[in-house]
Tab-separated table of C-alpha atoms and ligand atoms in Angstrom:
chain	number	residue	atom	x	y	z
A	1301	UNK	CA	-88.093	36.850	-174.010
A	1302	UNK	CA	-91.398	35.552	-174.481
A	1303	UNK	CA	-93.921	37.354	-176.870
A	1304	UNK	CA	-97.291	38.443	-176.740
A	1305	UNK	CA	-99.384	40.906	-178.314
A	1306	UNK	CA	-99.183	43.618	-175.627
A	1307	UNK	CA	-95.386	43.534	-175.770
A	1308	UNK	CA	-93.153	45.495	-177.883
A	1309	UNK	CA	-92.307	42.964	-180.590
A	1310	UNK	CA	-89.097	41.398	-180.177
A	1311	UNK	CA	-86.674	41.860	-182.986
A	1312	UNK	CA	-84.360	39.659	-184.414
A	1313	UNK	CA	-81.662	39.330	-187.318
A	1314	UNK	CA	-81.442	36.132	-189.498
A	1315	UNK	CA	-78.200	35.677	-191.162
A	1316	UNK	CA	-78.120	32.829	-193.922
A	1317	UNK	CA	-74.743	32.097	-195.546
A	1318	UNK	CA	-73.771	29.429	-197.990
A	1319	UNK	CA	-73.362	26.382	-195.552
A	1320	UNK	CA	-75.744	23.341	-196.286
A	1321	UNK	CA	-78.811	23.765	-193.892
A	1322	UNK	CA	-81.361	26.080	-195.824
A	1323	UNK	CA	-84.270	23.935	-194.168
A	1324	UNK	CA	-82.848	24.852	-190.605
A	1325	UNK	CA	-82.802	28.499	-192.065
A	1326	UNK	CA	-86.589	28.025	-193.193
A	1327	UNK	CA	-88.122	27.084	-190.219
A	1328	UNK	CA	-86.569	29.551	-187.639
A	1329	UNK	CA	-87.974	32.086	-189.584
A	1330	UNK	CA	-91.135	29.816	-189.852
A	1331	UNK	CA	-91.729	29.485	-186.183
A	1332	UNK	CA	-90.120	32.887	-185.215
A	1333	UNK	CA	-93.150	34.491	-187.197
A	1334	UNK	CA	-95.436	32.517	-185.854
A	1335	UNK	CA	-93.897	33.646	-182.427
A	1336	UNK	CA	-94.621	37.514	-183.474
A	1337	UNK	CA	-91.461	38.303	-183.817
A	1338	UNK	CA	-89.606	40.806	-186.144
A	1339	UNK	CA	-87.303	39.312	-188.623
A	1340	UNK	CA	-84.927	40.871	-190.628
A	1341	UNK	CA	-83.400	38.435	-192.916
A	1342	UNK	CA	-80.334	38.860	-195.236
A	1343	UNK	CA	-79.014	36.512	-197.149
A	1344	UNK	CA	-75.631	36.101	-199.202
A	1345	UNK	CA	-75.311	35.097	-202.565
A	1346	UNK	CA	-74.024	31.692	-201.232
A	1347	UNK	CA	-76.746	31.296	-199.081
A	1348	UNK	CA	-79.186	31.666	-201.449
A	1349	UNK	CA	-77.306	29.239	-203.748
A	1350	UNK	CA	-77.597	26.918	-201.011
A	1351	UNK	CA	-81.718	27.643	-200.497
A	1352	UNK	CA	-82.166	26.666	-204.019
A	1353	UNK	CA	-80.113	24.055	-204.097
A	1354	UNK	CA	-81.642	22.287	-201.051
A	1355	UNK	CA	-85.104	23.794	-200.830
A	1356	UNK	CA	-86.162	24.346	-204.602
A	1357	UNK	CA	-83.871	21.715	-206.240
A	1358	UNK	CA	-82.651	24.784	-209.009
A	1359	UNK	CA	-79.588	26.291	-207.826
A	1360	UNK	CA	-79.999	28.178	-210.768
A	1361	UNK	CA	-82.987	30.204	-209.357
A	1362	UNK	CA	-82.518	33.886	-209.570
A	1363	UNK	CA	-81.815	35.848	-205.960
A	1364	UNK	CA	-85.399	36.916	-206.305
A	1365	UNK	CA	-87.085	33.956	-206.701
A	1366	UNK	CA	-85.271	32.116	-204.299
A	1367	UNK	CA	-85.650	34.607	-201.844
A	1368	UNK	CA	-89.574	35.440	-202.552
A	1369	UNK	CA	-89.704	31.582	-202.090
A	1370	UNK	CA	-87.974	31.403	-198.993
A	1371	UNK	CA	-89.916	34.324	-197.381
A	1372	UNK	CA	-93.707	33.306	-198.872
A	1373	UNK	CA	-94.354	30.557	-195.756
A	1374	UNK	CA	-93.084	33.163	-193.185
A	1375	UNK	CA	-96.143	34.214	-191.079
A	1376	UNK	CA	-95.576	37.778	-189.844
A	1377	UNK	CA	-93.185	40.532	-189.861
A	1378	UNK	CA	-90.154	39.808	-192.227
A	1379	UNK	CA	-88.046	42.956	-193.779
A	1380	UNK	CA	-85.353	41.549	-196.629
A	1381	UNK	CA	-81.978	43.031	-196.457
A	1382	UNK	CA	-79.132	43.138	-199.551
A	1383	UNK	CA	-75.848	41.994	-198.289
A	1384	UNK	CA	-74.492	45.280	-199.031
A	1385	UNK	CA	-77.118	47.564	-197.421
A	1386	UNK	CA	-75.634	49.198	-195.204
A	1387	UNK	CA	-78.437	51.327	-194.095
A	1388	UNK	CA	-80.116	48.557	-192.437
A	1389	UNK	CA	-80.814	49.316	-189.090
A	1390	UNK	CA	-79.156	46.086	-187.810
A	1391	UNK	CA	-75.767	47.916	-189.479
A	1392	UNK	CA	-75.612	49.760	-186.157
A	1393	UNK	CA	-75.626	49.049	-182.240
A	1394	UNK	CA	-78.354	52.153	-182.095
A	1395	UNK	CA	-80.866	50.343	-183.720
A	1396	UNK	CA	-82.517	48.221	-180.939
A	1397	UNK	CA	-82.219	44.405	-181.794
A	1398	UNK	CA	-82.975	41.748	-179.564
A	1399	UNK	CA	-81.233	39.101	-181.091
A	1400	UNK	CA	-78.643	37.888	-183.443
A	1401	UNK	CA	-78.156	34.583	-185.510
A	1402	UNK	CA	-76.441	33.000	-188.601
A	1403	UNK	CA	-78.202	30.143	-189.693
A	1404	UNK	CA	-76.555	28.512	-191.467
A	1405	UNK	CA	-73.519	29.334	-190.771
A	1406	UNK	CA	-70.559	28.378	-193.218
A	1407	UNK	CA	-66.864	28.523	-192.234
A	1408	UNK	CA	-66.202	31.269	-194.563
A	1409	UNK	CA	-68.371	33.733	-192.109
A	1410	UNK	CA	-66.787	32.027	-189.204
A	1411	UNK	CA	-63.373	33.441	-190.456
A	1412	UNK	CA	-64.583	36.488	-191.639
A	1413	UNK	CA	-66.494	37.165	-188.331
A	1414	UNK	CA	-63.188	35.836	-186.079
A	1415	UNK	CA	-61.000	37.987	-188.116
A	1416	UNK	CA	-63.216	41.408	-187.212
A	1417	UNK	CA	-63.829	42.034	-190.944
A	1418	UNK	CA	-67.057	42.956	-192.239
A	1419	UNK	CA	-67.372	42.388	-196.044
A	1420	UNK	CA	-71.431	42.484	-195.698
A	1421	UNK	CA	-74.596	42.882	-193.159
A	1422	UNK	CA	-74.650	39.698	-192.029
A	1423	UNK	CA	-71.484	40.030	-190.815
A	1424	UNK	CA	-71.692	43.759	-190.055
A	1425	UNK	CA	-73.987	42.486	-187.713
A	1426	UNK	CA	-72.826	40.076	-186.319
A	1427	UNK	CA	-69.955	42.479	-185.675
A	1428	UNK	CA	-72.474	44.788	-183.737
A	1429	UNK	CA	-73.955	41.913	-181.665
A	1430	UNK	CA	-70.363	41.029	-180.130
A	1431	UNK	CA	-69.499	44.848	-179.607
A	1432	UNK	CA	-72.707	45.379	-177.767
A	1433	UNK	CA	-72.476	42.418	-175.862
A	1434	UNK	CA	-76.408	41.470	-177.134
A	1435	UNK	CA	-77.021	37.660	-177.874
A	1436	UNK	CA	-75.636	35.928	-181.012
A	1437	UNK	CA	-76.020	32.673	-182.446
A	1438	UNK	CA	-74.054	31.115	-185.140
A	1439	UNK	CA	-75.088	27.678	-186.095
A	1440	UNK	CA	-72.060	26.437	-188.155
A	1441	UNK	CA	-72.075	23.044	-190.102
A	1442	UNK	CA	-68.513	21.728	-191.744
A	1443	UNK	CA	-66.999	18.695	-191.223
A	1444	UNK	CA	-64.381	17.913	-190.625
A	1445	UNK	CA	-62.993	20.746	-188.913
A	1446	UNK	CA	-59.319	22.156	-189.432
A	1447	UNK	CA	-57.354	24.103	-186.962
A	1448	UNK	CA	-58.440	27.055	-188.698
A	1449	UNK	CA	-62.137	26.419	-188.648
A	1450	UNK	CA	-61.586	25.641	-184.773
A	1451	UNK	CA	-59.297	28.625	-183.834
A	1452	UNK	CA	-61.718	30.850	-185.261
A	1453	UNK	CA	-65.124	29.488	-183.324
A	1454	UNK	CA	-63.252	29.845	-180.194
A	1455	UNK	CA	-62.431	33.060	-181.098
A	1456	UNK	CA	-66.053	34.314	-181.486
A	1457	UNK	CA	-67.395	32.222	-178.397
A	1458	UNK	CA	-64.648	34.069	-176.450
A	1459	UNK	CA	-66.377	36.835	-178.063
A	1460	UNK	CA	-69.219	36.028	-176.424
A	1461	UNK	CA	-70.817	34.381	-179.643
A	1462	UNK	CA	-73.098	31.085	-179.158
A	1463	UNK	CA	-71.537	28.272	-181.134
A	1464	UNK	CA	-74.926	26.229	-181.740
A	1465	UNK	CA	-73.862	23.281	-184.121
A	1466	UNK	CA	-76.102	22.140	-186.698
A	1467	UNK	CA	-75.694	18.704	-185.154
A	1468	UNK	CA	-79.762	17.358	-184.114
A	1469	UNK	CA	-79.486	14.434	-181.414
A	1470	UNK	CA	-81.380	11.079	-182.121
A	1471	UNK	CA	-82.092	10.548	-177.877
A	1472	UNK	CA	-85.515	11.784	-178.692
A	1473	UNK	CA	-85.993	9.263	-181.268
A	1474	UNK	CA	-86.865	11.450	-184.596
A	1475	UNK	CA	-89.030	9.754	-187.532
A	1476	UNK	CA	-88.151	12.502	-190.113
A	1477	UNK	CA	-86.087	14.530	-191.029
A	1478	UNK	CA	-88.499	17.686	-189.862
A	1479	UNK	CA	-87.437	15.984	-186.347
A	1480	UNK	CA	-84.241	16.406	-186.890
A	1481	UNK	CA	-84.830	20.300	-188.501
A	1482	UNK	CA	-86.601	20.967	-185.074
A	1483	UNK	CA	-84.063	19.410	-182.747
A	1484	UNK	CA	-81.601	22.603	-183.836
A	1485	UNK	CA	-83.831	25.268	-183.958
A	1486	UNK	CA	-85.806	24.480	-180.920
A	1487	UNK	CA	-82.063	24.550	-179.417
A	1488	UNK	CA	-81.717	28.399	-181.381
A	1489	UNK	CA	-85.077	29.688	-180.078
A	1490	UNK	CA	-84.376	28.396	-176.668
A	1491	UNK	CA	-80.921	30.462	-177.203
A	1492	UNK	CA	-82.874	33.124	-178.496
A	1493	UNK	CA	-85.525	32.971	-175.725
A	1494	UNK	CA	-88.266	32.266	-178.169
A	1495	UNK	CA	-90.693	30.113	-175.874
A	1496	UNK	CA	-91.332	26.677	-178.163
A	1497	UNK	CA	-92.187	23.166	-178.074
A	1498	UNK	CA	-90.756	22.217	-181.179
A	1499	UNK	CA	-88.663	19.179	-179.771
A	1500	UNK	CA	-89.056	17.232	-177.075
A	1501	UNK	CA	-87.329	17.859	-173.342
A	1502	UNK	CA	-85.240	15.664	-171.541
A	1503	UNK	CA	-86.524	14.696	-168.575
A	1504	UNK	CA	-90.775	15.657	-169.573
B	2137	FMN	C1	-74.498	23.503	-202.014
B	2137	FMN	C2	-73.376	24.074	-201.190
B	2137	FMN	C3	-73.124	23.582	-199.938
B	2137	FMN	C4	-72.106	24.101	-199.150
B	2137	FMN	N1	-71.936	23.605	-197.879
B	2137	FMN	C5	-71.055	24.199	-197.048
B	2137	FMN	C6	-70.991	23.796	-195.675
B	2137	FMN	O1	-71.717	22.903	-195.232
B	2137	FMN	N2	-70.143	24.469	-194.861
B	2137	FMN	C7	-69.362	25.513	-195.297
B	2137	FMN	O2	-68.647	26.105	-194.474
B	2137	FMN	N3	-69.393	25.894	-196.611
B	2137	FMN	C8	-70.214	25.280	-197.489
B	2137	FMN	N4	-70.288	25.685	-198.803
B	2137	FMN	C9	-69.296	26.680	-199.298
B	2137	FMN	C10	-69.717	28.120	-198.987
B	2137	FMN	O3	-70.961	28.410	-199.564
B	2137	FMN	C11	-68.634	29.086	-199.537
B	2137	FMN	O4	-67.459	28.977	-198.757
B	2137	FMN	C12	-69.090	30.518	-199.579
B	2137	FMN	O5	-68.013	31.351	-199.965
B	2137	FMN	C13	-69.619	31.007	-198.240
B	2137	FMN	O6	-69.903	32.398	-198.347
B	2137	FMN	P1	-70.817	33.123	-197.292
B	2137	FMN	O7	-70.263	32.838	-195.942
B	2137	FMN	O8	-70.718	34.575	-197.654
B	2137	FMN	O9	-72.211	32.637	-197.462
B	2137	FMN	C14	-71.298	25.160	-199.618
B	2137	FMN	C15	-71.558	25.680	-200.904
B	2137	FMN	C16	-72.570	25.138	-201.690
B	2137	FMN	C17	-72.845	25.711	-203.050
C-alpha cells in the first residue's frame, strides 16, 4: 500500500484507548503523515488520560488540550473524531477505509471488541473492519494476562484482527527508548503496508 502523490491517499483509522503507550500512539500518526496518509484519529477519555499522563506529564489536561497537543506534530491530513460521533465516516463499511488500528490498545476494548459491543467509534470501527474483512490492528499492552484477557484476543484474531503486542525486541540493539517506540510501529506500518525504515531488518 505504498503512497505517493499521484495515488489516491490511503486512509486510515487511529484508535487510542486508555492502555499505557501514548508515545507508540504519537508516532504512528507521526510517520503515517509523513507517509501522506489520511488519519482519522479518535480518542477515548481514557486514552487521552493516558496521553497526558505519559506525554504531557498533567493528566489533568483538558480533552482539548491534550488532544490539540497530540495532533500539533502530525504532518498532514488528520480529521479528530468524538468517541460518540457516530457520523464519522469510519462508523460505516461504505465509507472507504484502508486500514484499521487501536494503538494503544487496553484490555477493556479488547473485551468490548470480543464481545461484539460497540459503546463508541473506536470500537464501532473496529466492529466494521472485522465485518468487512479490511485490515485491523490492535496493539494491546497488559500484563499479566488472565484467561479473560486471552480468550478475548483469540477471539478477535479468529476474527481476523492482528494482535500486534506492544512488546519492542532488543535483537536490534536499541539506545533509547525512541528505538524501542519504532520497533512496534515499524511492525504496525509494515501491518498496515505503510512502506518505512523506522527499525532495522533482520537479515539487512
Ligand atoms: C495511566 C494509565 C495507564 C493504564 N494502563 C493500562 C494498560 O496498560 N492496559 C490496560 O488494559 N489498561 C490500562 N489502564 C486502564 C484503562 O485505561 C481502563 O480500563 C479504561 O477503562 C480503558 O477504557 P478505553 O478502552 O475506553 O480506553 C490504564 C489507565 C491509566 C489511567
Amino acid at each position: 500500500m505504498a503512497n505517493s502523490s499521484d495515488d489516491v491517499r490511503v486512509r486510515i483509522f487511529l484508535g487510542i484507548t486508555g492502555a499505557s503507550g501514548a508515545p507508540y500512539a504519537a508516532r504512528l500518526l507521526e510517520v503515517l503523515t509523513e507517509a501522506d496518509c489520511e488519519v482519522g484519529v479518535c480518542a477515548s477519555a481514557a486514552g487521552l488520560e493516558v496521553i497526558a499522563t505519559e506525554l504531557y506529564g498533567d493528566a489533568r489536561l483538558s480533552r482539548d488540550e491534550a488532544l490539540a497537543r497530540f495532533t500539533e506534530h502530525a504532518r498532514g491530513e488528520v480529521t479528530v473524531y468524538d468517541p460518540q460521533d457516530w457520523r464519522a465516516p469510519y462508523a460505516s463499511g461504505s465509507a472507504k477505509v484502508d486500514a484499521y488500528v487501536i494503538c494503544p490498545c487496553s484490555m477493556s476494548t479488547v473485551g468490548t471488541l470480543a464481545a461484539g459491543a460497540m459503546a463508541n467509534l473506536i470500537h464501532r470501527a473496529a466492529s466494521v473492519a472485522l465485518k468487512e474483512r479490511r485490515k485491523l490492528v490492535l496493539v494491546p499492552r497488559e500484563t499479566p494476562l488472565s484467561s479473560i484477557h486471552l480468550r478475548g484476543l483469540a477471539t478477535l484474531h479468529e476474527a481476523g484482527a492482528v494482535v500486534l503486542f506492544a512488546a519492542p525486541g532488543f535483537y536490534h540493539r536499541p539506545e533509547s527508548i525512541g528505538d524501542l517506540v519504532d520497533f512496534v510501529v515499524a511492525r504496525c506500518l509494515d501491518q498496515l503496508g505503510v512502506e518505512n525504515t523506522l527499525s532495522g531488518r533482520w537479515g539487512e
